[in-house]
DNA sequence: GCAATATCCGACTGGTTCAGTCCGCGTTTA
DNA sequence: TAAACGCGGACTGAACCAGTCGGATATTGC
């Protein structure tokens, strides 16, 4: 099955929330968690990971919190997921640590790697700002479209 | 993280193997398992699921086994994954059984649903036959390309 | 008929990952 | 100095995955 972890899910929500509140200097983890009902401590750790990855800037102390380190337009969903869940691969042959032992005899890893790259491309083409637009259910906000190339 | 289960992985390998041996009337689960080093009993159950989903035809008894019920061109990777792992959703709000309880307050489920559909589209556009082609590392087998539309 | 070869199907187990919590520490500010 | 906040490791229960076992049924070859 192909599933996104809830951590990545929460991370995207938090970033979107930050993108929607650019006026405030910083928002604390608890603020964001309360806004959506996410467990505060869990979200805190997620935001820490995003900070370590360079997507957020943190500020400790009272009235501290987190703020985007770049423009929402410049942060892709791929980066968020990568920062939280680590490098993702569709298959188990991650080539890094513990590849599946039938890698040599396997004949579908190359095509699947292309599929993997295509999906990564989809996620890379989506920015945090894309998530914030398309409110206005009236729909006159022209929906952004993208073309993805899949080369087998 | 976004990962394909090994069962689906094995299923794709098995179907590809069947597609490459159209001359034989039927191949047993053990035959295919031995060809790749997949645990035989595990593959057997996977093939049973694919049979139940209508992608394969089975025949019990000696010299029995499995054969594709359609042409390789007509079987998509999406169908295989769906048959083995069930309906897949990127997010946990599957709306079916146990959706995550912050579905109402969540503001990113709609865009993520579109992403989900886009990825499904990628998988639907890939057939078993696509996996068998692109052997011939010479590369003169023109690589099939597809355009995927992502509408946020 | 009988034995060998298959599919079929549910139950079971060990291992890994996920979601969430707890607790102690460093930092900033009122 | 104390409250508010970020930081980070350790921990737990639950869910899921990979793989195994055992038995039932169907078909074929002899
Ligand atoms: S090698 Fe083949 S079987 Fe093993 S994980 Fe990669 S794709 Fe799946
Ligand atoms: S509702 Fe929002 S948070 Fe809950 S699973 Fe769907 S997308 Fe993730």
mmCIF file of N, CA, C and O (backbone and C1' of nucleotides) in Angstrom, chain D:
data_model
loop_
_atom_site.group_PDB
_atom_site.id
_atom_site.type_symbol
_atom_site.label_atom_id
_atom_site.label_comp_id
_atom_site.label_asym_id
_atom_site.label_seq_id
_atom_site.Cartn_x
_atom_site.Cartn_y
_atom_site.Cartn_z
ATOM 1 P P DT D 1 17.939 33.614 41.095
ATOM 2 O "O5'" DT D 1 16.404 33.257 41.298
ATOM 3 C "C5'" DT D 1 15.520 34.376 41.597
ATOM 4 C "C4'" DT D 1 14.241 34.235 40.814
ATOM 5 C "C3'" DT D 1 13.988 32.806 40.304
ATOM 6 O "O3'" DT D 1 12.587 32.602 40.238
ATOM 7 C "C1'" DT D 1 13.965 34.252 38.497
ATOM 8 P P DA D 2 11.969 31.339 40.968
ATOM 9 O "O5'" DA D 2 10.583 31.258 40.175
ATOM 10 C "C5'" DA D 2 9.832 32.459 40.006
ATOM 11 C "C4'" DA D 2 9.241 32.483 38.614
ATOM 12 C "C3'" DA D 2 8.804 31.109 38.095
ATOM 13 O "O3'" DA D 2 7.582 31.262 37.408
ATOM 14 C "C1'" DA D 2 10.244 32.107 36.557
ATOM 15 P P DA D 3 6.518 30.067 37.437
ATOM 16 O "O5'" DA D 3 5.732 30.316 36.073
ATOM 17 C "C5'" DA D 3 5.364 31.640 35.730
ATOM 18 C "C4'" DA D 3 5.604 31.878 34.242
ATOM 19 C "C3'" DA D 3 5.063 30.765 33.326
ATOM 20 O "O3'" DA D 3 4.290 31.367 32.304
ATOM 21 C "C1'" DA D 3 7.314 31.250 32.790
ATOM 22 P P DA D 4 3.326 30.456 31.407
ATOM 23 O "O5'" DA D 4 4.082 30.462 29.998
ATOM 24 C "C5'" DA D 4 4.331 31.707 29.374
ATOM 25 C "C4'" DA D 4 5.290 31.515 28.220
ATOM 26 C "C3'" DA D 4 4.882 30.386 27.254
ATOM 27 O "O3'" DA D 4 4.980 30.872 25.920
ATOM 28 C "C1'" DA D 4 7.127 30.115 27.958
ATOM 29 P P DC D 5 4.195 30.068 24.792
ATOM 30 O "O5'" DC D 5 5.351 29.207 24.117
ATOM 31 C "C5'" DC D 5 6.331 29.906 23.363
ATOM 32 C "C4'" DC D 5 7.616 29.134 23.315
ATOM 33 C "C3'" DC D 5 7.535 27.756 22.678
ATOM 34 O "O3'" DC D 5 7.722 27.841 21.266
ATOM 35 C "C1'" DC D 5 9.189 27.960 24.420
ATOM 36 P P DG D 6 7.774 26.467 20.417
ATOM 37 O "O5'" DG D 6 9.327 26.111 20.352
ATOM 38 C "C5'" DG D 6 10.235 27.031 19.753
ATOM 39 C "C4'" DG D 6 11.665 26.574 19.954
ATOM 40 C "C3'" DG D 6 12.062 25.311 19.181
ATOM 41 O "O3'" DG D 6 13.409 25.422 18.760
ATOM 42 C "C1'" DG D 6 12.329 24.936 21.491
ATOM 43 P P DC D 7 14.028 24.330 17.780
ATOM 44 O "O5'" DC D 7 14.564 23.215 18.782
ATOM 45 C "C5'" DC D 7 15.890 23.341 19.300
ATOM 46 C "C4'" DC D 7 16.239 22.153 20.156
ATOM 47 C "C3'" DC D 7 16.280 20.795 19.449
ATOM 48 O "O3'" DC D 7 17.617 20.386 19.369
ATOM 49 C "C1'" DC D 7 15.307 20.662 21.624
ATOM 50 P P DG D 8 18.046 19.221 18.350
ATOM 51 O "O5'" DG D 8 17.908 17.882 19.207
ATOM 52 C "C5'" DG D 8 18.598 17.754 20.426
ATOM 53 C "C4'" DG D 8 18.101 16.542 21.155
ATOM 54 C "C3'" DG D 8 17.801 15.336 20.252
ATOM 55 O "O3'" DG D 8 18.504 14.227 20.725
ATOM 56 C "C1'" DG D 8 16.074 15.693 21.800
ATOM 57 P P DG D 9 18.757 12.976 19.727
ATOM 58 O "O5'" DG D 9 18.807 11.772 20.771
ATOM 59 C "C5'" DG D 9 19.372 11.984 22.043
ATOM 60 C "C4'" DG D 9 18.552 11.268 23.104
ATOM 61 C "C3'" DG D 9 18.200 9.820 22.744
ATOM 62 O "O3'" DG D 9 18.652 8.950 23.764
ATOM 63 C "C1'" DG D 9 16.278 11.021 23.465
ATOM 64 P P DA D 10 18.555 7.367 23.522
ATOM 65 O "O5'" DA D 10 17.300 6.961 24.424
ATOM 66 C "C5'" DA D 10 17.185 7.521 25.729
ATOM 67 C "C4'" DA D 10 15.880 7.057 26.364
ATOM 68 C "C3'" DA D 10 15.527 5.607 26.021
ATOM 69 O "O3'" DA D 10 15.036 4.949 27.186
ATOM 70 C "C1'" DA D 10 13.765 7.054 25.380
ATOM 71 P P DC D 11 14.816 3.368 27.181
ATOM 72 O "O5'" DC D 11 13.225 3.276 27.155
ATOM 73 C "C5'" DC D 11 12.466 4.124 28.012
ATOM 74 C "C4'" DC D 11 11.029 4.179 27.552
ATOM 75 C "C3'" DC D 11 10.457 2.835 27.090
ATOM 76 O "O3'" DC D 11 9.630 2.308 28.119
ATOM 77 C "C1'" DC D 11 9.753 4.692 25.717
ATOM 78 P P DT D 12 9.091 0.800 28.006
ATOM 79 O "O5'" DT D 12 7.634 0.996 27.400
ATOM 80 C "C5'" DT D 12 6.710 1.869 28.039
ATOM 81 C "C4'" DT D 12 5.490 2.049 27.150
ATOM 82 C "C3'" DT D 12 4.904 0.726 26.655
ATOM 83 O "O3'" DT D 12 3.583 0.571 27.145
ATOM 84 C "C1'" DT D 12 5.108 2.327 24.887
ATOM 85 P P DG D 13 2.913 -0.867 27.072
ATOM 86 O "O5'" DG D 13 1.768 -0.695 25.972
ATOM 87 C "C5'" DG D 13 0.881 0.400 26.074
ATOM 88 C "C4'" DG D 13 0.143 0.604 24.755
ATOM 89 C "C3'" DG D 13 -0.487 -0.680 24.196
ATOM 90 O "O3'" DG D 13 -1.799 -0.376 23.726
ATOM 91 C "C1'" DG D 13 1.037 0.244 22.611
ATOM 92 P P DA D 14 -2.685 -1.586 23.157
ATOM 93 O "O5'" DA D 14 -2.815 -1.201 21.621
ATOM 94 C "C5'" DA D 14 -2.828 0.166 21.246
ATOM 95 C "C4'" DA D 14 -2.636 0.316 19.748
ATOM 96 C "C3'" DA D 14 -3.302 -0.808 18.929
ATOM 97 O "O3'" DA D 14 -3.974 -0.227 17.826
ATOM 98 C "C1'" DA D 14 -0.983 -0.634 18.398
ATOM 99 P P DA D 15 -5.003 -1.160 17.004
ATOM 100 O "O5'" DA D 15 -4.341 -1.178 15.552
ATOM 101 C "C5'" DA D 15 -3.920 0.049 14.985
ATOM 102 C "C4'" DA D 15 -2.868 -0.212 13.927
ATOM 103 C "C3'" DA D 15 -3.290 -1.262 12.892
ATOM 104 O "O3'" DA D 15 -3.298 -0.672 11.615
ATOM 105 C "C1'" DA D 15 -1.059 -1.642 13.699
ATOM 106 P P DC D 16 -3.914 -1.534 10.407
ATOM 107 O "O5'" DC D 16 -2.616 -1.950 9.597
ATOM 108 C "C5'" DC D 16 -1.561 -0.999 9.464
ATOM 109 C "C4'" DC D 16 -0.307 -1.717 9.076
ATOM 110 C "C3'" DC D 16 -0.501 -2.772 7.976
ATOM 111 O "O3'" DC D 16 0.421 -2.496 6.933
ATOM 112 C "C1'" DC D 16 0.766 -3.642 9.768
ATOM 113 P P DC D 17 0.190 -3.232 5.501
ATOM 114 O "O5'" DC D 17 1.593 -3.950 5.277
ATOM 115 C "C5'" DC D 17 2.664 -3.560 6.087
ATOM 116 C "C4'" DC D 17 3.822 -4.516 5.991
ATOM 117 C "C3'" DC D 17 3.768 -5.535 4.860
ATOM 118 O "O3'" DC D 17 5.058 -5.647 4.290
ATOM 119 C "C1'" DC D 17 3.921 -6.658 6.943
ATOM 120 P P DA D 18 5.216 -6.552 2.969
ATOM 121 O "O5'" DA D 18 5.937 -7.858 3.527
ATOM 122 C "C5'" DA D 18 7.171 -7.691 4.187
ATOM 123 C "C4'" DA D 18 7.688 -9.016 4.671
ATOM 124 C "C3'" DA D 18 7.688 -10.123 3.625
ATOM 125 O "O3'" DA D 18 8.911 -10.830 3.715
ATOM 126 C "C1'" DA D 18 6.408 -10.788 5.517
ATOM 127 P P DG D 19 9.221 -11.943 2.592
ATOM 128 O "O5'" DG D 19 8.806 -13.280 3.346
ATOM 129 C "C5'" DG D 19 9.343 -13.491 4.655
ATOM 130 C "C4'" DG D 19 8.567 -14.588 5.344
ATOM 131 C "C3'" DG D 19 8.337 -15.842 4.497
ATOM 132 O "O3'" DG D 19 9.128 -16.893 5.033
ATOM 133 C "C1'" DG D 19 6.446 -15.266 5.822
ATOM 134 P P DT D 20 8.929 -18.389 4.482
ATOM 135 O "O5'" DT D 20 7.954 -19.048 5.556
ATOM 136 C "C5'" DT D 20 8.210 -18.859 6.935
ATOM 137 C "C4'" DT D 20 7.251 -19.692 7.763
ATOM 138 C "C3'" DT D 20 7.045 -21.123 7.240
ATOM 139 O "O3'" DT D 20 7.272 -22.028 8.304
ATOM 140 C "C1'" DT D 20 4.951 -20.033 7.572
ATOM 141 P P DC D 21 7.310 -23.617 7.992
ATOM 142 O "O5'" DC D 21 5.860 -24.071 8.454
ATOM 143 C "C5'" DC D 21 5.297 -23.435 9.587
ATOM 144 C "C4'" DC D 21 3.915 -24.006 9.900
ATOM 145 C "C3'" DC D 21 3.659 -25.415 9.358
ATOM 146 O "O3'" DC D 21 3.133 -26.218 10.383
ATOM 147 C "C1'" DC D 21 1.937 -23.913 8.667
ATOM 148 P P DG D 22 2.957 -27.797 10.110
ATOM 149 O "O5'" DG D 22 1.382 -27.896 9.883
ATOM 150 C "C5'" DG D 22 0.511 -27.108 10.680
ATOM 151 C "C4'" DG D 22 -0.918 -27.346 10.253
ATOM 152 C "C3'" DG D 22 -1.143 -28.726 9.639
ATOM 153 O "O3'" DG D 22 -2.375 -29.265 10.098
ATOM 154 C "C1'" DG D 22 -1.757 -27.051 8.091
ATOM 155 P P DG D 23 -2.728 -30.800 9.726
ATOM 156 O "O5'" DG D 23 -4.034 -30.619 8.839
ATOM 157 C "C5'" DG D 23 -5.058 -29.755 9.306
ATOM 158 C "C4'" DG D 23 -5.875 -29.270 8.136
ATOM 159 C "C3'" DG D 23 -6.473 -30.405 7.286
ATOM 160 O "O3'" DG D 23 -7.865 -30.204 7.172
ATOM 161 C "C1'" DG D 23 -5.457 -28.757 5.939
ATOM 162 P P DA D 24 -8.789 -31.466 6.732
ATOM 163 O "O5'" DA D 24 -9.554 -30.918 5.447
ATOM 164 C "C5'" DA D 24 -10.225 -29.661 5.518
ATOM 165 C "C4'" DA D 24 -10.432 -29.125 4.112
ATOM 166 C "C3'" DA D 24 -11.008 -30.168 3.137
ATOM 167 O "O3'" DA D 24 -12.213 -29.678 2.557
ATOM 168 C "C1'" DA D 24 -9.113 -29.062 2.208
ATOM 169 P P DT D 25 -13.073 -30.700 1.652
ATOM 170 O "O5'" DT D 25 -12.644 -30.260 0.194
ATOM 171 C "C5'" DT D 25 -12.789 -28.889 -0.209
ATOM 172 C "C4'" DT D 25 -12.138 -28.695 -1.569
ATOM 173 C "C3'" DT D 25 -12.618 -29.696 -2.633
ATOM 174 O "O3'" DT D 25 -13.037 -28.968 -3.769
ATOM 175 C "C1'" DT D 25 -10.260 -29.552 -2.610
ATOM 176 P P DA D 26 -13.900 -29.714 -4.899
ATOM 177 O "O5'" DA D 26 -12.916 -29.645 -6.144
ATOM 178 C "C5'" DA D 26 -12.407 -28.377 -6.553
ATOM 179 C "C4'" DA D 26 -11.250 -28.600 -7.520
ATOM 180 C "C3'" DA D 26 -11.571 -29.565 -8.658
ATOM 181 O "O3'" DA D 26 -11.134 -28.991 -9.866
ATOM 182 C "C1'" DA D 26 -9.569 -30.206 -7.576
ATOM 183 P P DT D 27 -11.805 -29.439 -11.254
ATOM 184 O "O5'" DT D 27 -10.619 -30.226 -11.976
ATOM 185 C "C5'" DT D 27 -9.430 -29.507 -12.284
ATOM 186 C "C4'" DT D 27 -8.285 -30.465 -12.444
ATOM 187 C "C3'" DT D 27 -8.454 -31.516 -13.536
ATOM 188 O "O3'" DT D 27 -7.653 -31.110 -14.635
ATOM 189 C "C1'" DT D 27 -7.293 -32.333 -11.618
ATOM 190 P P DT D 28 -7.739 -31.887 -16.041
ATOM 191 O "O5'" DT D 28 -6.489 -32.874 -15.955
ATOM 192 C "C5'" DT D 28 -5.207 -32.325 -15.659
ATOM 193 C "C4'" DT D 28 -4.272 -33.440 -15.236
ATOM 194 C "C3'" DT D 28 -4.166 -34.593 -16.240
ATOM 195 O "O3'" DT D 28 -2.851 -34.598 -16.756
ATOM 196 C "C1'" DT D 28 -4.310 -35.361 -13.983
ATOM 197 P P DG D 29 -2.521 -35.505 -18.021
ATOM 198 O "O5'" DG D 29 -1.699 -36.707 -17.345
ATOM 199 C "C5'" DG D 29 -0.605 -36.398 -16.498
ATOM 200 C "C4'" DG D 29 -0.011 -37.663 -15.916
ATOM 201 C "C3'" DG D 29 0.136 -38.826 -16.892
ATOM 202 O "O3'" DG D 29 1.335 -39.525 -16.592
ATOM 203 C "C1'" DG D 29 -1.316 -39.471 -15.130
ATOM 204 P P DC D 30 1.835 -40.725 -17.538
ATOM 205 O "O5'" DC D 30 1.496 -42.006 -16.663
ATOM 206 C "C5'" DC D 30 2.044 -42.111 -15.355
ATOM 207 C "C4'" DC D 30 1.448 -43.294 -14.620
ATOM 208 C "C3'" DC D 30 1.383 -44.588 -15.435
ATOM 209 O "O3'" DC D 30 2.076 -45.613 -14.742
ATOM 210 C "C1'" DC D 30 -0.687 -44.155 -14.360
#
